[in-house]
Structure formats: C-alpha cells, structure tokens
PDB file of C-alpha atoms in Angstrom:
ATOM      1  CA  UNK A   1       0.000   0.000   0.000  1.00  0.00           C
ATOM      2  CA  UNK A   2       1.243   3.440  -0.931  1.00  0.00           C
ATOM      3  CA  UNK A   3       2.072   6.044   1.663  1.00  0.00           C
ATOM      4  CA  UNK A   4       2.540   9.798   1.512  1.00  0.00           C
ATOM      5  CA  UNK A   5       6.134   9.701   2.730  1.00  0.00           C
ATOM      6  CA  UNK A   6       8.100  12.475   1.069  1.00  0.00           C
ATOM      7  CA  UNK A   7       5.098  13.680  -0.932  1.00  0.00           C
ATOM      8  CA  UNK A   8       4.260  17.390  -0.976  1.00  0.00           C
ATOM      9  CA  UNK A   9       0.658  18.369  -0.285  1.00  0.00           C
ATOM     10  CA  UNK A  10      -0.712  21.871  -0.901  1.00  0.00           C
ATOM     11  CA  UNK A  11      -3.841  22.214   1.260  1.00  0.00           C
ATOM     12  CA  UNK A  12      -6.049  25.295   1.221  1.00  0.00           C
ATOM     13  CA  UNK A  13      -7.781  26.234   4.454  1.00  0.00           C
ATOM     14  CA  UNK A  14      -5.543  23.874   6.425  1.00  0.00           C
ATOM     15  CA  UNK A  15      -5.312  25.921   9.611  1.00  0.00           C
ATOM     16  CA  UNK A  16      -8.293  24.103  11.148  1.00  0.00           C
ATOM     17  CA  UNK A  17     -11.075  21.584  10.606  1.00  0.00           C
ATOM     18  CA  UNK A  18     -11.042  18.982   7.853  1.00  0.00           C
ATOM     19  CA  UNK A  19      -8.118  20.613   6.017  1.00  0.00           C
ATOM     20  CA  UNK A  20      -5.921  20.395   9.095  1.00  0.00           C
ATOM     21  CA  UNK A  21      -7.039  16.803   9.758  1.00  0.00           C
ATOM     22  CA  UNK A  22      -5.986  15.771   6.230  1.00  0.00           C
ATOM     23  CA  UNK A  23      -2.656  17.535   6.803  1.00  0.00           C
ATOM     24  CA  UNK A  24      -2.073  15.716  10.113  1.00  0.00           C
ATOM     25  CA  UNK A  25      -2.874  12.315   8.566  1.00  0.00           C
ATOM     26  CA  UNK A  26      -0.343  13.005   5.797  1.00  0.00           C
ATOM     27  CA  UNK A  27       2.184  14.186   8.399  1.00  0.00           C
ATOM     28  CA  UNK A  28       2.010  10.775  10.091  1.00  0.00           C
ATOM     29  CA  UNK A  29       3.441   9.341   6.866  1.00  0.00           C
ATOM     30  CA  UNK A  30       6.225  11.937   6.869  1.00  0.00           C
ATOM     31  CA  UNK A  31       4.771  14.185   4.173  1.00  0.00           C
ATOM     32  CA  UNK A  32       5.600  17.808   3.386  1.00  0.00           C
ATOM     33  CA  UNK A  33       2.533  19.976   3.945  1.00  0.00           C
ATOM     34  CA  UNK A  34       1.936  23.477   2.637  1.00  0.00           C
ATOM     35  CA  UNK A  35      -0.658  25.142   4.868  1.00  0.00           C
ATOM     36  CA  UNK A  36      -2.195  27.671   2.500  1.00  0.00           C
ATOM     37  CA  UNK A  37      -4.676  29.600   4.610  1.00  0.00           C
ATOM     38  CA  UNK A  38      -5.467  33.118   5.627  1.00  0.00           C
ATOM     39  CA  UNK A  39      -5.472  32.960   9.433  1.00  0.00           C
ATOM     40  CA  UNK A  40      -2.149  34.276  10.714  1.00  0.00           C
ATOM     41  CA  UNK A  41      -3.447  35.957  13.896  1.00  0.00           C
ATOM     42  CA  UNK A  42      -5.612  34.056  16.414  1.00  0.00           C
ATOM     43  CA  UNK A  43      -9.340  34.599  15.811  1.00  0.00           C
ATOM     44  CA  UNK A  44     -11.748  35.056  18.755  1.00  0.00           C
ATOM     45  CA  UNK A  45     -14.227  32.418  17.500  1.00  0.00           C
ATOM     46  CA  UNK A  46     -12.076  30.153  15.350  1.00  0.00           C
ATOM     47  CA  UNK A  47      -9.306  27.943  16.721  1.00  0.00           C
ATOM     48  CA  UNK A  48      -5.928  27.743  15.000  1.00  0.00           C
ATOM     49  CA  UNK A  49      -3.614  29.714  12.764  1.00  0.00           C
ATOM     50  CA  UNK A  50      -1.291  28.595   9.987  1.00  0.00           C
ATOM     51  CA  UNK A  51       1.526  28.669  12.554  1.00  0.00           C
ATOM     52  CA  UNK A  52      -0.213  26.565  15.221  1.00  0.00           C
ATOM     53  CA  UNK A  53      -1.214  24.076  12.498  1.00  0.00           C
ATOM     54  CA  UNK A  54       2.421  23.967  11.332  1.00  0.00           C
ATOM     55  CA  UNK A  55       3.563  23.072  14.864  1.00  0.00           C
ATOM     56  CA  UNK A  56       1.017  20.238  15.040  1.00  0.00           C
ATOM     57  CA  UNK A  57       2.071  18.935  11.623  1.00  0.00           C
ATOM     58  CA  UNK A  58       5.749  18.889  12.619  1.00  0.00           C
ATOM     59  CA  UNK A  59       4.867  17.169  15.918  1.00  0.00           C
ATOM     60  CA  UNK A  60       2.979  14.497  13.942  1.00  0.00           C
ATOM     61  CA  UNK A  61       6.057  13.748  11.819  1.00  0.00           C
ATOM     62  CA  UNK A  62       5.636  15.991   8.807  1.00  0.00           C
ATOM     63  CA  UNK A  63       7.469  19.013   7.461  1.00  0.00           C
ATOM     64  CA  UNK A  64       5.260  22.113   7.375  1.00  0.00           C
ATOM     65  CA  UNK A  65       5.365  25.284   5.333  1.00  0.00           C
ATOM     66  CA  UNK A  66       2.819  27.834   6.568  1.00  0.00           C
ATOM     67  CA  UNK A  67       1.911  30.444   3.938  1.00  0.00           C
ATOM     68  CA  UNK A  68      -0.636  33.229   4.206  1.00  0.00           C
ATOM     69  CA  UNK A  69      -2.966  32.880   1.232  1.00  0.00           C
ATOM     70  CA  UNK A  70      -6.383  34.270   0.480  1.00  0.00           C
ATOM     71  CA  UNK A  71      -7.368  32.191  -2.554  1.00  0.00           C
ATOM     72  CA  UNK A  72      -9.553  35.025  -3.867  1.00  0.00           C
ATOM     73  CA  UNK A  73      -6.337  36.649  -5.099  1.00  0.00           C
ATOM     74  CA  UNK A  74      -4.336  34.799  -7.733  1.00  0.00           C
ATOM     75  CA  UNK A  75      -1.129  36.705  -6.991  1.00  0.00           C
ATOM     76  CA  UNK A  76      -1.260  35.241  -3.463  1.00  0.00           C
ATOM     77  CA  UNK A  77      -1.913  31.750  -4.857  1.00  0.00           C
ATOM     78  CA  UNK A  78       0.999  32.079  -7.260  1.00  0.00           C
ATOM     79  CA  UNK A  79       3.358  33.320  -4.529  1.00  0.00           C
ATOM     80  CA  UNK A  80       2.380  30.398  -2.284  1.00  0.00           C
ATOM     81  CA  UNK A  81       2.821  27.819  -5.050  1.00  0.00           C
ATOM     82  CA  UNK A  82       6.218  29.304  -5.969  1.00  0.00           C
ATOM     83  CA  UNK A  83       7.282  29.163  -2.299  1.00  0.00           C
ATOM     84  CA  UNK A  84       6.108  25.535  -2.034  1.00  0.00           C
ATOM     85  CA  UNK A  85       8.069  24.489  -5.124  1.00  0.00           C
ATOM     86  CA  UNK A  86      11.130  26.413  -4.011  1.00  0.00           C
ATOM     87  CA  UNK A  87      10.981  24.743  -0.562  1.00  0.00           C
ATOM     88  CA  UNK A  88      10.040  21.166  -1.475  1.00  0.00           C
ATOM     89  CA  UNK A  89      10.957  20.869  -5.164  1.00  0.00           C
ATOM     90  CA  UNK A  90       7.437  20.275  -6.467  1.00  0.00           C
ATOM     91  CA  UNK A  91       3.801  19.577  -5.620  1.00  0.00           C
ATOM     92  CA  UNK A  92       2.310  16.075  -5.676  1.00  0.00           C
ATOM     93  CA  UNK A  93      -1.136  16.663  -4.198  1.00  0.00           C
ATOM     94  CA  UNK A  94      -3.569  19.560  -4.050  1.00  0.00           C
ATOM     95  CA  UNK A  95      -6.441  19.522  -1.575  1.00  0.00           C
ATOM     96  CA  UNK A  96      -9.033  22.213  -2.313  1.00  0.00           C
ATOM     97  CA  UNK A  97     -10.605  22.471   1.116  1.00  0.00           C
ATOM     98  CA  UNK A  98     -11.041  26.213   1.668  1.00  0.00           C
ATOM     99  CA  UNK A  99     -14.705  27.110   1.517  1.00  0.00           C
ATOM    100  CA  UNK A 100     -17.183  29.800   2.523  1.00  0.00           C
ATOM    101  CA  UNK A 101     -20.703  28.923   3.630  1.00  0.00           C
ATOM    102  CA  UNK A 102     -23.842  31.008   3.959  1.00  0.00           C
ATOM    103  CA  UNK A 103     -27.107  29.093   3.902  1.00  0.00           C
ATOM    104  CA  UNK A 104     -29.408  31.917   2.907  1.00  0.00           C
ATOM    105  CA  UNK A 105     -32.240  32.347   0.451  1.00  0.00           C
ATOM    106  CA  UNK A 106     -32.020  34.648  -2.527  1.00  0.00           C
ATOM    107  CA  UNK A 107     -33.437  37.763  -0.846  1.00  0.00           C
ATOM    108  CA  UNK A 108     -31.224  37.267   2.231  1.00  0.00           C
ATOM    109  CA  UNK A 109     -27.985  36.772   0.291  1.00  0.00           C
ATOM    110  CA  UNK A 110     -26.146  40.074  -0.049  1.00  0.00           C
ATOM    111  CA  UNK A 111     -23.913  40.678  -3.085  1.00  0.00           C
ATOM    112  CA  UNK A 112     -20.938  40.591  -0.703  1.00  0.00           C
ATOM    113  CA  UNK A 113     -21.870  37.123   0.623  1.00  0.00           C
ATOM    114  CA  UNK A 114     -22.605  35.835  -2.870  1.00  0.00           C
ATOM    115  CA  UNK A 115     -19.220  37.067  -4.098  1.00  0.00           C
ATOM    116  CA  UNK A 116     -17.374  35.588  -1.129  1.00  0.00           C
ATOM    117  CA  UNK A 117     -18.809  32.106  -1.698  1.00  0.00           C
ATOM    118  CA  UNK A 118     -18.205  32.176  -5.438  1.00  0.00           C
ATOM    119  CA  UNK A 119     -14.741  33.695  -5.279  1.00  0.00           C
ATOM    120  CA  UNK A 120     -13.539  31.249  -2.597  1.00  0.00           C
ATOM    121  CA  UNK A 121     -15.370  28.034  -3.481  1.00  0.00           C
ATOM    122  CA  UNK A 122     -15.604  27.915  -7.266  1.00  0.00           C
ATOM    123  CA  UNK A 123     -13.101  30.486  -8.477  1.00  0.00           C
ATOM    124  CA  UNK A 124     -10.565  29.889  -5.703  1.00  0.00           C
ATOM    125  CA  UNK A 125     -10.599  26.138  -6.345  1.00  0.00           C
ATOM    126  CA  UNK A 126     -10.258  26.653 -10.089  1.00  0.00           C
ATOM    127  CA  UNK A 127      -7.394  29.162  -9.848  1.00  0.00           C
ATOM    128  CA  UNK A 128      -5.470  27.202  -7.209  1.00  0.00           C
ATOM    129  CA  UNK A 129      -5.772  24.086  -9.351  1.00  0.00           C
ATOM    130  CA  UNK A 130      -4.669  25.978 -12.448  1.00  0.00           C
ATOM    131  CA  UNK A 131      -1.592  27.327 -10.632  1.00  0.00           C
ATOM    132  CA  UNK A 132      -0.623  23.899  -9.229  1.00  0.00           C
ATOM    133  CA  UNK A 133      -1.201  21.887 -12.411  1.00  0.00           C
ATOM    134  CA  UNK A 134       2.163  22.494 -14.135  1.00  0.00           C
ATOM    135  CA  UNK A 135       3.831  21.056 -11.022  1.00  0.00           C
ATOM    136  CA  UNK A 136       1.311  18.251 -10.522  1.00  0.00           C
ATOM    137  CA  UNK A 137       1.922  17.118 -14.104  1.00  0.00           C
ATOM    138  CA  UNK A 138       5.569  16.437 -13.182  1.00  0.00           C
ATOM    139  CA  UNK A 139       4.665  14.300 -10.160  1.00  0.00           C
ATOM    140  CA  UNK A 140       4.770  10.498 -10.247  1.00  0.00           C
ATOM    141  CA  UNK A 141       1.352  10.158  -8.558  1.00  0.00           C
ATOM    142  CA  UNK A 142      -0.507  13.470  -8.782  1.00  0.00           C
ATOM    143  CA  UNK A 143      -3.880  13.941  -7.093  1.00  0.00           C
ATOM    144  CA  UNK A 144      -6.323  16.803  -6.749  1.00  0.00           C
ATOM    145  CA  UNK A 145      -8.995  16.343  -4.099  1.00  0.00           C
ATOM    146  CA  UNK A 146     -11.896  18.787  -3.802  1.00  0.00           C
ATOM    147  CA  UNK A 147     -13.977  18.809  -0.636  1.00  0.00           C
ATOM    148  CA  UNK A 148     -17.277  19.102  -2.464  1.00  0.00           C
ATOM    149  CA  UNK A 149     -20.504  17.165  -2.976  1.00  0.00           C
ATOM    150  CA  UNK A 150     -21.748  14.758  -5.607  1.00  0.00           C
ATOM    151  CA  UNK A 151     -23.627  16.647  -8.321  1.00  0.00           C
ATOM    152  CA  UNK A 152     -27.386  16.310  -8.172  1.00  0.00           C
ATOM    153  CA  UNK A 153     -29.922  18.356 -10.081  1.00  0.00           C
ATOM    154  CA  UNK A 154     -32.614  17.729  -7.471  1.00  0.00           C
ATOM    155  CA  UNK A 155     -34.250  21.157  -6.841  1.00  0.00           C
ATOM    156  CA  UNK A 156     -34.415  20.467  -3.110  1.00  0.00           C
ATOM    157  CA  UNK A 157     -30.673  21.145  -2.843  1.00  0.00           C
ATOM    158  CA  UNK A 158     -31.093  24.522  -4.525  1.00  0.00           C
ATOM    159  CA  UNK A 159     -34.284  25.996  -3.170  1.00  0.00           C
ATOM    160  CA  UNK A 160     -33.125  27.093   0.312  1.00  0.00           C
ATOM    161  CA  UNK A 161     -29.599  28.290  -0.480  1.00  0.00           C
ATOM    162  CA  UNK A 162     -29.117  28.509  -4.230  1.00  0.00           C
ATOM    163  CA  UNK A 163     -26.026  30.763  -3.968  1.00  0.00           C
ATOM    164  CA  UNK A 164     -24.162  28.302  -1.721  1.00  0.00           C
ATOM    165  CA  UNK A 165     -25.205  25.301  -3.799  1.00  0.00           C
ATOM    166  CA  UNK A 166     -23.983  26.942  -7.009  1.00  0.00           C
ATOM    167  CA  UNK A 167     -20.647  27.754  -5.351  1.00  0.00           C
ATOM    168  CA  UNK A 168     -20.113  24.222  -3.964  1.00  0.00           C
ATOM    169  CA  UNK A 169     -21.276  22.574  -7.184  1.00  0.00           C
ATOM    170  CA  UNK A 170     -18.743  24.731  -9.015  1.00  0.00           C
ATOM    171  CA  UNK A 171     -16.020  22.890  -7.077  1.00  0.00           C
ATOM    172  CA  UNK A 172     -17.565  19.557  -8.079  1.00  0.00           C
ATOM    173  CA  UNK A 173     -17.823  20.628 -11.713  1.00  0.00           C
ATOM    174  CA  UNK A 174     -14.058  21.214 -11.627  1.00  0.00           C
ATOM    175  CA  UNK A 175     -13.731  17.511 -10.743  1.00  0.00           C
ATOM    176  CA  UNK A 176     -16.139  16.515 -13.499  1.00  0.00           C
ATOM    177  CA  UNK A 177     -14.355  18.510 -16.195  1.00  0.00           C
ATOM    178  CA  UNK A 178     -10.724  18.277 -15.145  1.00  0.00           C
ATOM    179  CA  UNK A 179     -10.815  14.533 -14.447  1.00  0.00           C
ATOM    180  CA  UNK A 180     -11.617  14.055 -18.139  1.00  0.00           C
ATOM    181  CA  UNK A 181      -9.293  16.809 -19.320  1.00  0.00           C
ATOM    182  CA  UNK A 182      -6.294  15.317 -17.481  1.00  0.00           C
ATOM    183  CA  UNK A 183      -7.257  11.630 -17.591  1.00  0.00           C
ATOM    184  CA  UNK A 184      -4.218   9.371 -17.283  1.00  0.00           C
ATOM    185  CA  UNK A 185      -2.109  12.306 -16.075  1.00  0.00           C
ATOM    186  CA  UNK A 186      -3.627  13.750 -12.877  1.00  0.00           C
ATOM    187  CA  UNK A 187      -6.396  12.223 -10.742  1.00  0.00           C
ATOM    188  CA  UNK A 188      -9.270  14.532  -9.761  1.00  0.00           C
ATOM    189  CA  UNK A 189     -11.778  13.413  -7.132  1.00  0.00           C
ATOM    190  CA  UNK A 190     -14.302  14.876  -4.720  1.00  0.00           C
ATOM    191  CA  UNK A 191     -14.902  13.830  -1.118  1.00  0.00           C
ATOM    192  CA  UNK A 192     -18.002  14.626   0.923  1.00  0.00           C
ATOM    193  CA  UNK A 193     -19.125  13.388   4.342  1.00  0.00           C
ATOM    194  CA  UNK A 194     -22.334  11.434   4.802  1.00  0.00           C
ATOM    195  CA  UNK A 195     -22.941  13.110   8.183  1.00  0.00           C
ATOM    196  CA  UNK A 196     -22.270  16.544   9.611  1.00  0.00           C
ATOM    197  CA  UNK A 197     -18.615  16.876  10.699  1.00  0.00           C
ATOM    198  CA  UNK A 198     -17.691  18.635  13.936  1.00  0.00           C
ATOM    199  CA  UNK A 199     -15.857  21.765  12.783  1.00  0.00           C
ATOM    200  CA  UNK A 200     -15.874  25.451  13.693  1.00  0.00           C
ATOM    201  CA  UNK A 201     -18.247  26.056  10.758  1.00  0.00           C
ATOM    202  CA  UNK A 202     -20.810  23.680  12.287  1.00  0.00           C
ATOM    203  CA  UNK A 203     -20.344  25.121  15.780  1.00  0.00           C
ATOM    204  CA  UNK A 204     -20.565  28.791  14.762  1.00  0.00           C
ATOM    205  CA  UNK A 205     -22.581  28.945  11.562  1.00  0.00           C
ATOM    206  CA  UNK A 206     -24.866  25.950  11.457  1.00  0.00           C
ATOM    207  CA  UNK A 207     -26.059  24.489  14.739  1.00  0.00           C
ATOM    208  CA  UNK A 208     -23.903  24.978  17.849  1.00  0.00           C
ATOM    209  CA  UNK A 209     -23.506  22.231  20.470  1.00  0.00           C
ATOM    210  CA  UNK A 210     -26.712  20.432  19.496  1.00  0.00           C
ATOM    211  CA  UNK A 211     -25.438  19.816  15.981  1.00  0.00           C
ATOM    212  CA  UNK A 212     -21.870  19.109  17.154  1.00  0.00           C
ATOM    213  CA  UNK A 213     -23.157  16.246  19.339  1.00  0.00           C
ATOM    214  CA  UNK A 214     -24.875  14.728  16.323  1.00  0.00           C
ATOM    215  CA  UNK A 215     -21.769  14.976  14.115  1.00  0.00           C
ATOM    216  CA  UNK A 216     -18.748  12.792  13.494  1.00  0.00           C
ATOM    217  CA  UNK A 217     -15.195  13.998  14.044  1.00  0.00           C
ATOM    218  CA  UNK A 218     -12.826  15.133  11.307  1.00  0.00           C
ATOM    219  CA  UNK A 219     -10.849  11.858  11.362  1.00  0.00           C
ATOM    220  CA  UNK A 220     -13.410  10.070   9.182  1.00  0.00           C
ATOM    221  CA  UNK A 221     -12.662  12.596   6.440  1.00  0.00           C
ATOM    222  CA  UNK A 222      -8.884  12.434   6.823  1.00  0.00           C
ATOM    223  CA  UNK A 223      -8.923   8.609   6.786  1.00  0.00           C
ATOM    224  CA  UNK A 224     -11.042   8.652   3.619  1.00  0.00           C
ATOM    225  CA  UNK A 225      -8.848  11.323   2.008  1.00  0.00           C
ATOM    226  CA  UNK A 226      -5.730   9.272   2.775  1.00  0.00           C
ATOM    227  CA  UNK A 227      -7.189   6.303   0.860  1.00  0.00           C
ATOM    228  CA  UNK A 228      -7.853   8.491  -2.173  1.00  0.00           C
ATOM    229  CA  UNK A 229      -4.486  10.255  -2.121  1.00  0.00           C
ATOM    230  CA  UNK A 230      -2.505   6.999  -1.863  1.00  0.00           C
ATOM    231  CA  UNK A 231      -4.321   5.393  -4.809  1.00  0.00           C
ATOM    232  CA  UNK A 232      -2.713   5.042  -8.249  1.00  0.00           C
ATOM    233  CA  UNK A 233      -3.481   8.351  -9.970  1.00  0.00           C
ATOM    234  CA  UNK A 234      -2.900   6.943 -13.454  1.00  0.00           C
ATOM    235  CA  UNK A 235      -5.570   4.252 -13.019  1.00  0.00           C
ATOM    236  CA  UNK A 236      -8.760   5.584 -14.638  1.00  0.00           C
ATOM    237  CA  UNK A 237     -10.904   4.001 -11.902  1.00  0.00           C
ATOM    238  CA  UNK A 238      -9.244   6.379  -9.445  1.00  0.00           C
ATOM    239  CA  UNK A 239     -10.300   9.635 -11.085  1.00  0.00           C
ATOM    240  CA  UNK A 240     -13.601  11.436 -11.606  1.00  0.00           C
ATOM    241  CA  UNK A 241     -15.157   9.951  -8.467  1.00  0.00           C
ATOM    242  CA  UNK A 242     -17.495  11.704  -6.067  1.00  0.00           C
ATOM    243  CA  UNK A 243     -16.610   9.793  -2.922  1.00  0.00           C
ATOM    244  CA  UNK A 244     -18.675   9.664   0.257  1.00  0.00           C
ATOM    245  CA  UNK A 245     -16.533   9.140   3.374  1.00  0.00           C
ATOM    246  CA  UNK A 246     -18.350   6.171   4.968  1.00  0.00           C
ATOM    247  CA  UNK A 247     -18.981   4.339   1.694  1.00  0.00           C
ATOM    248  CA  UNK A 248     -15.326   4.594   0.661  1.00  0.00           C
ATOM    249  CA  UNK A 249     -14.105   3.436   4.079  1.00  0.00           C
ATOM    250  CA  UNK A 250     -16.550   0.513   4.263  1.00  0.00           C
ATOM    251  CA  UNK A 251     -15.513  -0.604   0.778  1.00  0.00           C
ATOM    252  CA  UNK A 252     -11.948  -0.604   2.046  1.00  0.00           C
ATOM    253  CA  UNK A 253     -12.694  -2.807   5.037  1.00  0.00           C
ATOM    254  CA  UNK A 254     -13.353  -0.290   7.817  1.00  0.00           C
ATOM    255  CA  UNK A 255     -16.141  -1.532  10.113  1.00  0.00           C
ATOM    256  CA  UNK A 256     -15.691   0.505  13.306  1.00  0.00           C
ATOM    257  CA  UNK A 257     -17.441   3.829  12.849  1.00  0.00           C
ATOM    258  CA  UNK A 258     -17.953   4.411  16.578  1.00  0.00           C
ATOM    259  CA  UNK A 259     -14.365   5.716  16.642  1.00  0.00           C
ATOM    260  CA  UNK A 260     -15.595   8.769  14.720  1.00  0.00           C
ATOM    261  CA  UNK A 261     -18.460   9.739  17.060  1.00  0.00           C
ATOM    262  CA  UNK A 262     -18.333  13.027  18.945  1.00  0.00           C
ATOM    263  CA  UNK A 263     -20.956  11.876  21.432  1.00  0.00           C
ATOM    264  CA  UNK A 264     -21.762   8.137  21.539  1.00  0.00           C
ATOM    265  CA  UNK A 265     -25.204   8.902  23.019  1.00  0.00           C
ATOM    266  CA  UNK A 266     -26.226  10.295  19.631  1.00  0.00           C
ATOM    267  CA  UNK A 267     -24.886   7.364  17.607  1.00  0.00           C
ATOM    268  CA  UNK A 268     -28.283   6.651  16.027  1.00  0.00           C
ATOM    269  CA  UNK A 269     -29.234  10.280  15.613  1.00  0.00           C
ATOM    270  CA  UNK A 270     -26.466  11.660  13.410  1.00  0.00           C
ATOM    271  CA  UNK A 271     -27.312  14.546  11.113  1.00  0.00           C
ATOM    272  CA  UNK A 272     -27.152  13.556   7.443  1.00  0.00           C
ATOM    273  CA  UNK A 273     -25.271  16.077   5.326  1.00  0.00           C
ATOM    274  CA  UNK A 274     -26.697  18.155   2.478  1.00  0.00           C
ATOM    275  CA  UNK A 275     -26.609  17.062  -1.159  1.00  0.00           C
ATOM    276  CA  UNK A 276     -27.057  13.330  -0.552  1.00  0.00           C
ATOM    277  CA  UNK A 277     -29.827  11.390  -2.265  1.00  0.00           C
ATOM    278  CA  UNK A 278     -31.640   8.561  -0.461  1.00  0.00           C
ATOM    279  CA  UNK A 279     -29.818   5.909  -2.488  1.00  0.00           C
ATOM    280  CA  UNK A 280     -26.562   6.948  -0.776  1.00  0.00           C
ATOM    281  CA  UNK A 281     -27.979   5.861   2.587  1.00  0.00           C
ATOM    282  CA  UNK A 282     -29.227   2.633   0.983  1.00  0.00           C
ATOM    283  CA  UNK A 283     -25.683   1.848  -0.201  1.00  0.00           C
ATOM    284  CA  UNK A 284     -24.373   2.279   3.367  1.00  0.00           C
ATOM    285  CA  UNK A 285     -27.027  -0.107   4.708  1.00  0.00           C
ATOM    286  CA  UNK A 286     -26.134  -2.683   2.034  1.00  0.00           C
ATOM    287  CA  UNK A 287     -22.428  -2.423   2.844  1.00  0.00           C
ATOM    288  CA  UNK A 288     -23.128  -2.829   6.574  1.00  0.00           C
ATOM    289  CA  UNK A 289     -24.926  -6.106   5.913  1.00  0.00           C
ATOM    290  CA  UNK A 290     -22.388  -7.364   3.400  1.00  0.00           C
ATOM    291  CA  UNK A 291     -19.591  -7.269   5.967  1.00  0.00           C
TER     292      UNK A 291
END
C-alpha cells in the first residue's frame, strides 16, 4: 500500500477543521505539507492559525510550510505555489478544502456574501488548481482532491440556499471537467461526508452544540482522504469519483465507525449532510450487511 512519505501536499484552508485533519494524517506518513490559509493571527471564535497548524504537523512527523494565502487573489496563490516548489521541489497533491458557507435564500444573500462564496469556493478552487497543475503534471502520482458534494440536479438542494449550492457545485464541476481533461495524467476526485462533521463552521454557523453532538469527528474525512491520495493516480478508476466518506471506508474494510463519534449517546441520531440522495444511505445499509 502506498504512503505519503516524502510527498508534498498543498492544502487550502488547512489551519483548522477537515483541512488540518488531512494535513495531520499526511504528516504521520512523513509528508511535506503546505498550509495555504489566511489565518495568521488568532481569531476570537475560530481555533488555529497557519503557525499553530504547522507546529502540530511537525509534531505528527511531517514538514510544514505555513503560507498566508487568500485564494480570492491569484497573486497570493501564485506566490504560495512558488514558495512551495522552491521549498520542497514540487507539488504532488492539491487539496481544495477552503470554503465559505452562507445558507441563505435569494433575498437574504447580499452581493458581498454571494461574491465571497463564489470567489472562494468555485473560483478559488479553479485558480489554485490551475496554478498547481504544471507542477502536478511532473509528479509520479498526482492527485487533486476537492472537498465538495456529488452533483445532483434535485431542486431540493437549490431551493433554500441557491447561492451556496452553485458555489459548492462549481467545485464539483471542476472535478467533473478536469478529471476528463487530465485523464491518465492527474487524478481529480471529490470527497463529501455522509454526516455533519464537527468543525468550527458547524459550531458557529450551522447548529452549535446540538449539531456538534450529532456529528462525526474530522478523522473520518482524513482517513477517507488518505485512501484516495494513496491510490494510483494513473488508473482511470481512481479519477472522476465523487466519494462519500463512509462508503469509501466501508468498501476498504473499515467496520468501526464508533471511533468517529463526537458523542456516543447520539450514535443513532447523526445529522445527514446536504446534497445526498436517499440511495446513498441505501448503499451504506447494504455495505453494513455485506460485511
């Protein structure tokens, strides 16, 4: 089985949450991790800065390069990519994790909020990918992983927060298009959790302690990401996939999902994430009974 030893990962939004968890899992293998995020000074409501994340990554066995990047600005992306290549000699993996969320209806979504979501989620992902691609194309096993949902044209995913859905689906459309465009050269995949994941976004923006208790921890996402990023990028089965964390892990032999619970009391009352059709839950049930 492949490991990430000596590989260089460029992860956007890696100062906290799922991005940091993916970085720490890679660090356990001895990877180089570029923390491309915008938090340099501690934030009153959000834990972690690029520097505190760098310390954790080094403690876990990796080599960290913290760089201040706001992916809305391509000059900052370019400077960060140049610094990464200068420091580590190349880039093997890009994780497009940085994301802005605002679950508002059309009349409640200000132009400023709309622009933030679109310039970070869709445009930021696209431009970061574009800047990393010349380096990824030189790697022996290049992967791009977008933290975005499977594409579904079911109106129920659009009606309550069309601006956010468009912005997240833009990230997924990058996977759809680029996986074909670079087939056999660079693998492009998406990863999305089946349940809510306990992050600062959930705590502050979505549902506080009540929702946190009914979430899983970030490790389920970093374990799933590790499986994707250690797969053979040149194998066409390993590109263009819209992976769901639990399904991917179950298909790879993981059976203990209690390890990912925030609060075991709520084991049977987990919140199911947005953008997932009923057949996704059916697949999980089938896999449970298969094993």
